[in-house]
mmCIF file of C-alpha atoms and ligand atoms in Angstrom:
data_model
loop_
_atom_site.group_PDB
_atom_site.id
_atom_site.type_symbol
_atom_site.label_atom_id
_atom_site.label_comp_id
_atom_site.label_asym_id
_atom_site.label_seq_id
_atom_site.Cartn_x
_atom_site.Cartn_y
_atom_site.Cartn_z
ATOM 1 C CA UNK A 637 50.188 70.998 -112.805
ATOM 2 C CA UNK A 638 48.114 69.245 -110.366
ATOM 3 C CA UNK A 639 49.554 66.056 -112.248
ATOM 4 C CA UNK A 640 53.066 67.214 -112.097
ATOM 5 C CA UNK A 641 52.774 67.463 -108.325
ATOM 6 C CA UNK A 642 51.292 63.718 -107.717
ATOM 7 C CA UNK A 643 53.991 62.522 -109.738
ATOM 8 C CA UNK A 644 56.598 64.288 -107.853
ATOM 9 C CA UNK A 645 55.328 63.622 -104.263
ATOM 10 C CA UNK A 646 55.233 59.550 -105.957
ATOM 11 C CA UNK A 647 58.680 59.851 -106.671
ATOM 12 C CA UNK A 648 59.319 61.424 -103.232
ATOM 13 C CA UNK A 649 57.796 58.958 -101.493
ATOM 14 C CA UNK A 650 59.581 56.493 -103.484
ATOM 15 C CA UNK A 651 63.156 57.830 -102.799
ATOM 16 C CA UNK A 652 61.879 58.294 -98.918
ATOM 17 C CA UNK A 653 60.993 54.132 -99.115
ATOM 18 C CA UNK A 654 64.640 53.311 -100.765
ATOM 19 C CA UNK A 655 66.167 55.258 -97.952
ATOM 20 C CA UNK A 656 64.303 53.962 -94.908
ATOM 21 C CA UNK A 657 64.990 50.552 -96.617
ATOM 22 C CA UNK A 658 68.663 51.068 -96.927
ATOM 23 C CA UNK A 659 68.542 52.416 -93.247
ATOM 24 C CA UNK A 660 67.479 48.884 -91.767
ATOM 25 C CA UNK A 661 69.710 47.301 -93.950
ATOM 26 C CA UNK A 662 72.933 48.943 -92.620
ATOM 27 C CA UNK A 663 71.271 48.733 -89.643
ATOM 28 C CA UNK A 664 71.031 44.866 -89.902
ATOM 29 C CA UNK A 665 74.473 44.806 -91.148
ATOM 30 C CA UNK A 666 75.813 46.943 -88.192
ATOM 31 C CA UNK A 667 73.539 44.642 -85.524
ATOM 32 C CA UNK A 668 75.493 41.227 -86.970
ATOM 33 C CA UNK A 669 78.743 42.653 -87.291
ATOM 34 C CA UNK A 670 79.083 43.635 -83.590
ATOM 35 C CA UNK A 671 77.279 40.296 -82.513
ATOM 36 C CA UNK A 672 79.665 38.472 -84.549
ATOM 37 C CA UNK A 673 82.361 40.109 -82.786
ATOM 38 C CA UNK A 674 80.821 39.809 -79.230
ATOM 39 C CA UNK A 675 80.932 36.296 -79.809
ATOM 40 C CA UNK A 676 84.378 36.106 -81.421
ATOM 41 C CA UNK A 677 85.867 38.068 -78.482
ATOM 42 C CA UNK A 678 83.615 35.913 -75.971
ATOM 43 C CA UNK A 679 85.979 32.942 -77.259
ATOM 44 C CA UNK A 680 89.176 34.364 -77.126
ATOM 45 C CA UNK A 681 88.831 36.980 -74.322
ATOM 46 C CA UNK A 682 88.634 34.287 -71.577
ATOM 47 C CA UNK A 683 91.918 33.322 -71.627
ATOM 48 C CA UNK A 684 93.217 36.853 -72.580
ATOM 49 C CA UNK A 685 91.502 38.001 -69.284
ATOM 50 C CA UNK A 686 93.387 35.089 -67.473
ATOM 51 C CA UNK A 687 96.861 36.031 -68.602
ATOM 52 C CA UNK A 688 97.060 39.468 -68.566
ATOM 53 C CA UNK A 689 95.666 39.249 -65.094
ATOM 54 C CA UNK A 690 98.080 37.231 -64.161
ATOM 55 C CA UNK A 691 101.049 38.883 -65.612
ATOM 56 C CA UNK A 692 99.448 42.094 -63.236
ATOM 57 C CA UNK A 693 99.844 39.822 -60.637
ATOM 58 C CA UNK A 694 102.885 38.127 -60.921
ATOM 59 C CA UNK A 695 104.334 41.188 -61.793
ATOM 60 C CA UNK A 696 105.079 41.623 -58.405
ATOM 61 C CA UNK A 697 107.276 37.987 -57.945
ATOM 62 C CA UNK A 698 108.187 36.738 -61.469
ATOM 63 C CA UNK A 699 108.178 33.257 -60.298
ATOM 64 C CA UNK A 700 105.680 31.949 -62.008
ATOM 65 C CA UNK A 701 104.859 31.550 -65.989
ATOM 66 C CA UNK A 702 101.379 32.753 -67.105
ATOM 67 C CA UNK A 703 101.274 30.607 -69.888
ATOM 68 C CA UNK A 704 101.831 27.527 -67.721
ATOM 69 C CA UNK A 705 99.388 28.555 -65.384
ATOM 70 C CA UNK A 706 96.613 28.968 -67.984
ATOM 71 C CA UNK A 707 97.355 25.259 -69.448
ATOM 72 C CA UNK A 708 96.913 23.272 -66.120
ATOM 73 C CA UNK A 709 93.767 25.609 -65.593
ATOM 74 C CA UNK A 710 92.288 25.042 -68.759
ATOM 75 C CA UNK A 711 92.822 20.785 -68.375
ATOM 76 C CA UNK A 712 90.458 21.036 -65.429
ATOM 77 C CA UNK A 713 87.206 21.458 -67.412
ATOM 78 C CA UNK A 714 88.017 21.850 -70.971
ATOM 79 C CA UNK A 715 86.288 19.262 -73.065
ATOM 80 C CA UNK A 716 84.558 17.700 -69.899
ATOM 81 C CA UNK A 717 80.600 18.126 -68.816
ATOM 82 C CA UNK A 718 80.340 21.972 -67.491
ATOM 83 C CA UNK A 719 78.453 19.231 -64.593
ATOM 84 C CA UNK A 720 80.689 16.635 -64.331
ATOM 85 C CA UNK A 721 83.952 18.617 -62.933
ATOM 86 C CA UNK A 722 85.034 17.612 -59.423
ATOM 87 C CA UNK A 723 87.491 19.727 -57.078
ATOM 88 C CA UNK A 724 90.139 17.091 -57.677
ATOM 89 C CA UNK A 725 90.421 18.439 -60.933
ATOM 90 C CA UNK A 726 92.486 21.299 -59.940
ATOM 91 C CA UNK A 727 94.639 19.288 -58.244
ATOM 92 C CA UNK A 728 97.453 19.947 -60.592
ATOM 93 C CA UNK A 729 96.339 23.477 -61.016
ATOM 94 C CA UNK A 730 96.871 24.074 -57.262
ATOM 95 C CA UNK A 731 100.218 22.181 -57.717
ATOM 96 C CA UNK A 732 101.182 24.157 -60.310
ATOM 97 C CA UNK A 733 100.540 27.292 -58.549
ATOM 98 C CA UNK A 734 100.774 26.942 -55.087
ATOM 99 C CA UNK A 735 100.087 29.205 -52.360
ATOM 100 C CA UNK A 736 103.077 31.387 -50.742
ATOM 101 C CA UNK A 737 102.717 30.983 -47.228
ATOM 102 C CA UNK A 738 101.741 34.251 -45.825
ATOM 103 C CA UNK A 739 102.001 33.389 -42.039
ATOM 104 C CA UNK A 740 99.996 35.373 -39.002
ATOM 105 C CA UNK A 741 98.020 37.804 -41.996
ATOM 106 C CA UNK A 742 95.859 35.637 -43.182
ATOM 107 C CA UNK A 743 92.154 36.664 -43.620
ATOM 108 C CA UNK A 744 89.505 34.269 -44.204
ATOM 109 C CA UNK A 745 85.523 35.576 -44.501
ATOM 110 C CA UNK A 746 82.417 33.793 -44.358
ATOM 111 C CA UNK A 747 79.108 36.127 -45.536
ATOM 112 C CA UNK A 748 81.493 39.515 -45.144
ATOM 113 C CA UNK A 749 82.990 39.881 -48.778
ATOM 114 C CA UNK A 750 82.454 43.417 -49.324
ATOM 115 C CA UNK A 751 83.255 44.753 -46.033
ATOM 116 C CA UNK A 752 86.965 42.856 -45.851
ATOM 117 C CA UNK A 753 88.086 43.467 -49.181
ATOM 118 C CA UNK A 754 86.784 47.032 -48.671
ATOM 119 C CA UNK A 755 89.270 46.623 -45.659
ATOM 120 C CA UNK A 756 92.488 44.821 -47.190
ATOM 121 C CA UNK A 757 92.176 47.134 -49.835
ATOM 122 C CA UNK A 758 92.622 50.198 -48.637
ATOM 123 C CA UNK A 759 95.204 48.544 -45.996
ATOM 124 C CA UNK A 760 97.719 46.158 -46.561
ATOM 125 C CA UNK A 761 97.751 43.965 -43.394
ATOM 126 C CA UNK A 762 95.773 40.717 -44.568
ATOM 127 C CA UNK A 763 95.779 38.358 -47.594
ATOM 128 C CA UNK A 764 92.469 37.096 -48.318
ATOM 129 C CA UNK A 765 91.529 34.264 -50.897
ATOM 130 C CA UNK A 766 90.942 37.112 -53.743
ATOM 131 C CA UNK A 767 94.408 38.510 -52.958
ATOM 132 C CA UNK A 768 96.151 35.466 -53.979
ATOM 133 C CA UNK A 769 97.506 34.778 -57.690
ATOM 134 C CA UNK A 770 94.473 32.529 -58.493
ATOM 135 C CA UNK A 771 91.559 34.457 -56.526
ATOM 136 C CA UNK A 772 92.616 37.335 -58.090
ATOM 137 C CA UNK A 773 92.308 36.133 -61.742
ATOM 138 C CA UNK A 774 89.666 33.969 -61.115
ATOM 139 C CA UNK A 775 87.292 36.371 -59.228
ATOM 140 C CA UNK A 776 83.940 37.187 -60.803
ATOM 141 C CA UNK A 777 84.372 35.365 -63.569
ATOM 142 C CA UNK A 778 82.372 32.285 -65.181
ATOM 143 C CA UNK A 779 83.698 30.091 -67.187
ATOM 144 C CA UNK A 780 82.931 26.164 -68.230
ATOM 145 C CA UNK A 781 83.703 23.614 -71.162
ATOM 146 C CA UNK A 782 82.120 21.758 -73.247
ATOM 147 C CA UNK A 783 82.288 17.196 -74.205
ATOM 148 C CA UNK A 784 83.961 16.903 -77.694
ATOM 149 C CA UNK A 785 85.045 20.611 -77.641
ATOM 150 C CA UNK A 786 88.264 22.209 -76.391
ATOM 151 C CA UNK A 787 87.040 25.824 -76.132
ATOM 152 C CA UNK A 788 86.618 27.802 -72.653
ATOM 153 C CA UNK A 789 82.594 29.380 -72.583
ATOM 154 C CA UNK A 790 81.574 32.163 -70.708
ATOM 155 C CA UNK A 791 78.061 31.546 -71.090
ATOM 156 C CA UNK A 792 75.637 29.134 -71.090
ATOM 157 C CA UNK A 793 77.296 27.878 -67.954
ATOM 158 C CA UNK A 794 76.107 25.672 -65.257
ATOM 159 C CA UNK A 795 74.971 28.302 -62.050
ATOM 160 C CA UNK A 796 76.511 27.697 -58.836
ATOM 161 C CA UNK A 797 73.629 25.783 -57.374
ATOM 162 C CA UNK A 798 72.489 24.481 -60.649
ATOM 163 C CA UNK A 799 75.076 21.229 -59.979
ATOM 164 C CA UNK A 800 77.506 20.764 -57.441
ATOM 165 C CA UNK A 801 80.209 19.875 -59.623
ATOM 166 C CA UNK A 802 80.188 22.532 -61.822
ATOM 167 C CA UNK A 803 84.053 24.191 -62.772
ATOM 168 C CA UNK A 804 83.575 27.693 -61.062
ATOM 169 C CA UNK A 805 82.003 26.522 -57.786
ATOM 170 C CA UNK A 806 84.544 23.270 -57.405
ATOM 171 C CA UNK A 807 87.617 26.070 -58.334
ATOM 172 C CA UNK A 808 86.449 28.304 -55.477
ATOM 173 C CA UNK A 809 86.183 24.581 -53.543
ATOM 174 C CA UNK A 810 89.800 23.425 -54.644
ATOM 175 C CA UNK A 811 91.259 26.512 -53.851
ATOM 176 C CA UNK A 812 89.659 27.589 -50.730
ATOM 177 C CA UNK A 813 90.935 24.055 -49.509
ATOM 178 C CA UNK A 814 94.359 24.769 -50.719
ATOM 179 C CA UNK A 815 94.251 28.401 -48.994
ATOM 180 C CA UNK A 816 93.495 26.732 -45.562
ATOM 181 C CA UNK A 817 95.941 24.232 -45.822
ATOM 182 C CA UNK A 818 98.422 26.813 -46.093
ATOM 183 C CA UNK A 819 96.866 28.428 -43.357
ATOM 184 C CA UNK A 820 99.686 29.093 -40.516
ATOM 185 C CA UNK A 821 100.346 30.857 -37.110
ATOM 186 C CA UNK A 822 97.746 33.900 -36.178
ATOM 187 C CA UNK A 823 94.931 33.498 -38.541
ATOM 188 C CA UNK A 824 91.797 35.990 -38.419
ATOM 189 C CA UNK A 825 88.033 35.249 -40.107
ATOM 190 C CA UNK A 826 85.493 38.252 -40.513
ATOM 191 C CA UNK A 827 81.960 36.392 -39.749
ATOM 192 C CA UNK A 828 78.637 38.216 -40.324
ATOM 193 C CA UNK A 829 77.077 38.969 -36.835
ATOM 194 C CA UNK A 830 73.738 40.510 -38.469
ATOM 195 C CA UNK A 831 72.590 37.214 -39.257
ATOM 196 C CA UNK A 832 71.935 34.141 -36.914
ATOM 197 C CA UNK A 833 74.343 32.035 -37.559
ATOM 198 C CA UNK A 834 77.004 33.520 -38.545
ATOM 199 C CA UNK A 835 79.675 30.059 -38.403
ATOM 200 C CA UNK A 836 77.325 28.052 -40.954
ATOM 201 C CA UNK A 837 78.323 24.502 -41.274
ATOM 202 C CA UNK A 838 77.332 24.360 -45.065
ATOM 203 C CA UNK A 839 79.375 27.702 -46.002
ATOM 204 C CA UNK A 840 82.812 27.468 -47.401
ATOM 205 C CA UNK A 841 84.562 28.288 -44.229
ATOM 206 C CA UNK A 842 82.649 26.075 -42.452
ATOM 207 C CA UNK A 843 82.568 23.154 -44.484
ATOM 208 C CA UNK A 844 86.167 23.723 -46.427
ATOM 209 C CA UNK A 845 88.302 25.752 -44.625
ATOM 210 C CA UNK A 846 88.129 24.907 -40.807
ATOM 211 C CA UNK A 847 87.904 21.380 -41.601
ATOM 212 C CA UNK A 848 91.975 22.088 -42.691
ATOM 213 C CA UNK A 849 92.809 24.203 -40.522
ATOM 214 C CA UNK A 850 96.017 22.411 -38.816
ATOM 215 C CA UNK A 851 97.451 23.310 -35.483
ATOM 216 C CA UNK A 852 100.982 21.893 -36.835
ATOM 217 C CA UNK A 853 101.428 24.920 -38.606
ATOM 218 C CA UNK A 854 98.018 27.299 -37.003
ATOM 219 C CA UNK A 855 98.351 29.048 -33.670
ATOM 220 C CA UNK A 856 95.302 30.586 -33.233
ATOM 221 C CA UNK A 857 91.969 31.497 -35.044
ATOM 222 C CA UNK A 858 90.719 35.006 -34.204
ATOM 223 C CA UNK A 859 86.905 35.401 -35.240
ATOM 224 C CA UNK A 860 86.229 38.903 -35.642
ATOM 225 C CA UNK A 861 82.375 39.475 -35.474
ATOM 226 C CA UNK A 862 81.380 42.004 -37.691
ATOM 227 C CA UNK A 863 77.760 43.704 -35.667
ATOM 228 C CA UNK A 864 75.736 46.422 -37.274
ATOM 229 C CA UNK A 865 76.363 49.177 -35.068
ATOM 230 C CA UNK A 866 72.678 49.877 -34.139
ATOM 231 C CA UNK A 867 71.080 46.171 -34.217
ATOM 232 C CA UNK A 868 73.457 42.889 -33.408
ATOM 233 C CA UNK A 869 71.845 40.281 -34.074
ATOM 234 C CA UNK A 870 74.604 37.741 -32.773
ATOM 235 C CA UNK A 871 77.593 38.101 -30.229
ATOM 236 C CA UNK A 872 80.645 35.850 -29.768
ATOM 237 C CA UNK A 873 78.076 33.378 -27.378
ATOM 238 C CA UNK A 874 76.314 33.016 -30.465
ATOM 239 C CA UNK A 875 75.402 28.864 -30.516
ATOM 240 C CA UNK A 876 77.565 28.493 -34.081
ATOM 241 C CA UNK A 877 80.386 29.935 -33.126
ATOM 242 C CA UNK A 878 80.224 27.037 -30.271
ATOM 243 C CA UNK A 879 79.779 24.531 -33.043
ATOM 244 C CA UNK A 880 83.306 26.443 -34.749
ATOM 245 C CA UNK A 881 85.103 25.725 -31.887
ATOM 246 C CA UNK A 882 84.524 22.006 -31.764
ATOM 247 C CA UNK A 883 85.333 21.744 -35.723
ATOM 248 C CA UNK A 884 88.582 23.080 -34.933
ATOM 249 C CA UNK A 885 91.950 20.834 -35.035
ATOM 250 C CA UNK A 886 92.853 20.352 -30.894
ATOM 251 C CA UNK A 887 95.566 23.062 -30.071
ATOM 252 C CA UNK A 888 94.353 25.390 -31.991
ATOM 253 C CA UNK A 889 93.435 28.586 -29.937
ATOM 254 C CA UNK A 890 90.437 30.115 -30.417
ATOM 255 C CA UNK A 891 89.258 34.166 -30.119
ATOM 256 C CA UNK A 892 86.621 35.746 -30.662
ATOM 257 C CA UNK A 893 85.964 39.438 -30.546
ATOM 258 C CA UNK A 894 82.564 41.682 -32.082
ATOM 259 C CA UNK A 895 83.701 45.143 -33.755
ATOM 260 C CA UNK A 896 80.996 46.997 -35.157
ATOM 261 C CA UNK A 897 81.657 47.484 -38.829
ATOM 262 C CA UNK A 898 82.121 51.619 -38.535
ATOM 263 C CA UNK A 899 85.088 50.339 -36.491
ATOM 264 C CA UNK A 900 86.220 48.446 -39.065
ATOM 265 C CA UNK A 901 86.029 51.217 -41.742
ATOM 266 C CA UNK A 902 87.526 53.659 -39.077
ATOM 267 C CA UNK A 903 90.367 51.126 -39.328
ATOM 268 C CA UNK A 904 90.867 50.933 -42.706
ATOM 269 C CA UNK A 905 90.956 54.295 -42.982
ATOM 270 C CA UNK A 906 93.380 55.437 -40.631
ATOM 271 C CA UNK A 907 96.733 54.582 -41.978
ATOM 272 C CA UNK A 908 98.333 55.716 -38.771
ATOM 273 C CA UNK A 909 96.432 52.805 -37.374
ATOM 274 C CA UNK A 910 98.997 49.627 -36.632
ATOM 275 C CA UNK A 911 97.542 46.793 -38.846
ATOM 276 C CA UNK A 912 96.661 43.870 -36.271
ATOM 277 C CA UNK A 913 95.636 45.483 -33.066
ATOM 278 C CA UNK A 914 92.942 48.174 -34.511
ATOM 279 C CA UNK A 915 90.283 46.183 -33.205
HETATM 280 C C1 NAG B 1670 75.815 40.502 -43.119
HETATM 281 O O1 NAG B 1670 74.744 39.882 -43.799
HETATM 282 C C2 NAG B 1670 73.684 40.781 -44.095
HETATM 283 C C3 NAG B 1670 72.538 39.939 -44.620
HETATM 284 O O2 NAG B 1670 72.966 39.112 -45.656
HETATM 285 C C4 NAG B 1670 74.185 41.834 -45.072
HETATM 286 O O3 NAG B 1670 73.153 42.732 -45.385
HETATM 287 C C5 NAG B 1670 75.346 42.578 -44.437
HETATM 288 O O4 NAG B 1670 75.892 43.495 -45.362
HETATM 289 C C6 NAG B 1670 76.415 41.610 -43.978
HETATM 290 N N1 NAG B 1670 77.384 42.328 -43.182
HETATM 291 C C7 NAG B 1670 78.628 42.477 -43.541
HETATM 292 C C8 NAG B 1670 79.514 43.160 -42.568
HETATM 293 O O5 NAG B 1670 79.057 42.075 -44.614
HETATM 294 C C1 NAG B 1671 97.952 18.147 -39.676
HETATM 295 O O1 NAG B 1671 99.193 17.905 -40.288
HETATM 296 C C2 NAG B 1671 99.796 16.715 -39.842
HETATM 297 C C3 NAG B 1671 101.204 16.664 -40.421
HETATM 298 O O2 NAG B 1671 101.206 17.026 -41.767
HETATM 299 C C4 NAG B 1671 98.931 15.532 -40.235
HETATM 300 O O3 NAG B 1671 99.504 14.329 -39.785
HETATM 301 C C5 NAG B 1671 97.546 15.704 -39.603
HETATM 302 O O4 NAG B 1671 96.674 14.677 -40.027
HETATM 303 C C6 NAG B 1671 96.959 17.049 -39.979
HETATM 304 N N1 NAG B 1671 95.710 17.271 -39.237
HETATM 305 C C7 NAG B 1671 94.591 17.724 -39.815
HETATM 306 C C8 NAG B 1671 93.437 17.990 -38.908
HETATM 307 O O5 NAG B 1671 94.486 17.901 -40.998
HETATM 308 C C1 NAG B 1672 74.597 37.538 -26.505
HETATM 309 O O1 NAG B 1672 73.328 37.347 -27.111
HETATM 310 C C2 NAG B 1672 72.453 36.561 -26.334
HETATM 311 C C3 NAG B 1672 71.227 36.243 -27.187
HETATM 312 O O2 NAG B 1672 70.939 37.272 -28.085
HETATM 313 C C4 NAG B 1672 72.138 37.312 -25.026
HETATM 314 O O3 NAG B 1672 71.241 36.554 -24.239
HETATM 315 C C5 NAG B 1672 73.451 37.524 -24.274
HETATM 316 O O4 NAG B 1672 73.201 38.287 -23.100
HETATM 317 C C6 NAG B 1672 74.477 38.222 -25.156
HETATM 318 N N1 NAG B 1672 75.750 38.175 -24.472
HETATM 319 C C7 NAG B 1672 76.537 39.243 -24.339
HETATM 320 C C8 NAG B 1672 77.820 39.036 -23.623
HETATM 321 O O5 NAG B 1672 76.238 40.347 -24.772
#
């Protein structure tokens, strides 16, 4: 009897061991198959993501070929150091894909992201860099390449400070560049005026954009100084936005007025609100 029962609880414990043990091992099995696929789709997804974003885009003006798009894209860093990838190299990109001029609405930002796309979303009155066919695929994504290989990564990517000439930060370069080239008649920027220095001469805008800014084809430059309603910490006589003005190509006028960002989401709310003179 009392042998009976140790036998039984033996073989008990026995058939509990076999199952735990076949647990982990589907377990295992199920952990490798999905990081097998994470990996797979990590490969492929990148340009997947690229063209079906675009297609969204160009949805709208059937103008341009996806496919086309993605190949002079890809040249610019595929194969090359992820560190070793100037601006120049979407040259061909840019001229593959060029900008349509959208005169007197366009919106540049400098340290203001969330609050102007919160804005042009929700009204259609500017086009910002992200609004474009490239920004718009492009944005918040990381991608690089690799010497001897002609895959796109996702990770393992240079960061944006890590080197200078890494393929995300010298796209945002190249194509902020080719944004303010095509930058024409009444042009608005949304600068931060809850920090000190709110034109910064290392910034994108300040050391890209304004630089190209051409009074051939740009009327005037209206900085709209985004305060916090209960603390400014800068106003249009801010020192920086002196230093703006003297960047700027001769002829261009310059503006400046400070809005208090409930303004601006009072704006962007309203739709009975007329787009430019809101604020
Ligand atoms: C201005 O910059 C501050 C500090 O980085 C940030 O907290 C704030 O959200 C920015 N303001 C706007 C309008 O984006
Ligand atoms: C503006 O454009 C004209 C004509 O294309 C060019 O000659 C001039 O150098 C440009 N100026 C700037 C500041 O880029
Ligand atoms: C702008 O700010 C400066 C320094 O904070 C202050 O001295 C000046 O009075 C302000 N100007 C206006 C017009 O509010």
């Amino acid at each position: 009897m009392e042998q009976r029962e140790r036998s039984g609880s033996k073989k008990r414990r026995r058939s509990r061991c076999l199952l735990v043990g076949a647990g982990v091992a589907v377990l295992i099995f199920i952990i490798v198959v999905v990081a097998v696929a994470v990996s797979l789709q990590d490969k492929t997804d990148f340009k997947t993501t690229f063209v079906r974003r675009c297609e969204e885009f160009t949805s709208k003006d059937k103008q341009l070929d996806c496919e086309t798009a993605w190949t002079a894209f890809e040249k610019a860093y595929v194969g090359k150091d992820p560190c070793e990838v100037p601006m120049g190299a979407y040259d061909p990109l840019i001229a593959a894909t060029p900008f349509k001029p959208s005169c007197n609405r366009m919106m540049f930002w400098s340290k203001t992201k969330d609050v102007v796309h919160d804005f042009t979303a929700k009204k259609d009155c500017f086009v910002t860099l992200e609004d474009t066919l490239l920004g718009s695929v492009l944005d918040g994504l990381t991608w690089c390449g690799k010497e001897g290989s002609t895959e796109t990564f996702t990770t393992g990517c240079p960061g944006w400070t890590q080197c200078e000439h890494n393929p995300v930060r010298s796209f945002w370069n190249r194509i902020s560049a080719g944004f303010a080239d095509a930058a024409c008649g009444d042009v608005t920027a949304m600068l931060n005026g809850s920090i000190t220095t709110p034109f910064h001469p290392a910034s994108i805008f300040g050391s890209i954009e304004v630089k190209r800014f051409n009074s051939t084809k740009m009327r005037t430059l209206n900085v709209v100084l985004v305060t916090d309603d209960t603390s400014p910490v800068a106003n249009c006589s801010n020192p920086s936005l002196k230093d703006l003005q003297k960047e700027l190509d001769k002829g261009i006028k310059y503006f400046c007025k400070e809005v208090t960002d409930s303004k601006i989401e009072a704006c962007g709310s309203d739709p009975q609100k007329p787009c430019g003179s809101c604020w």
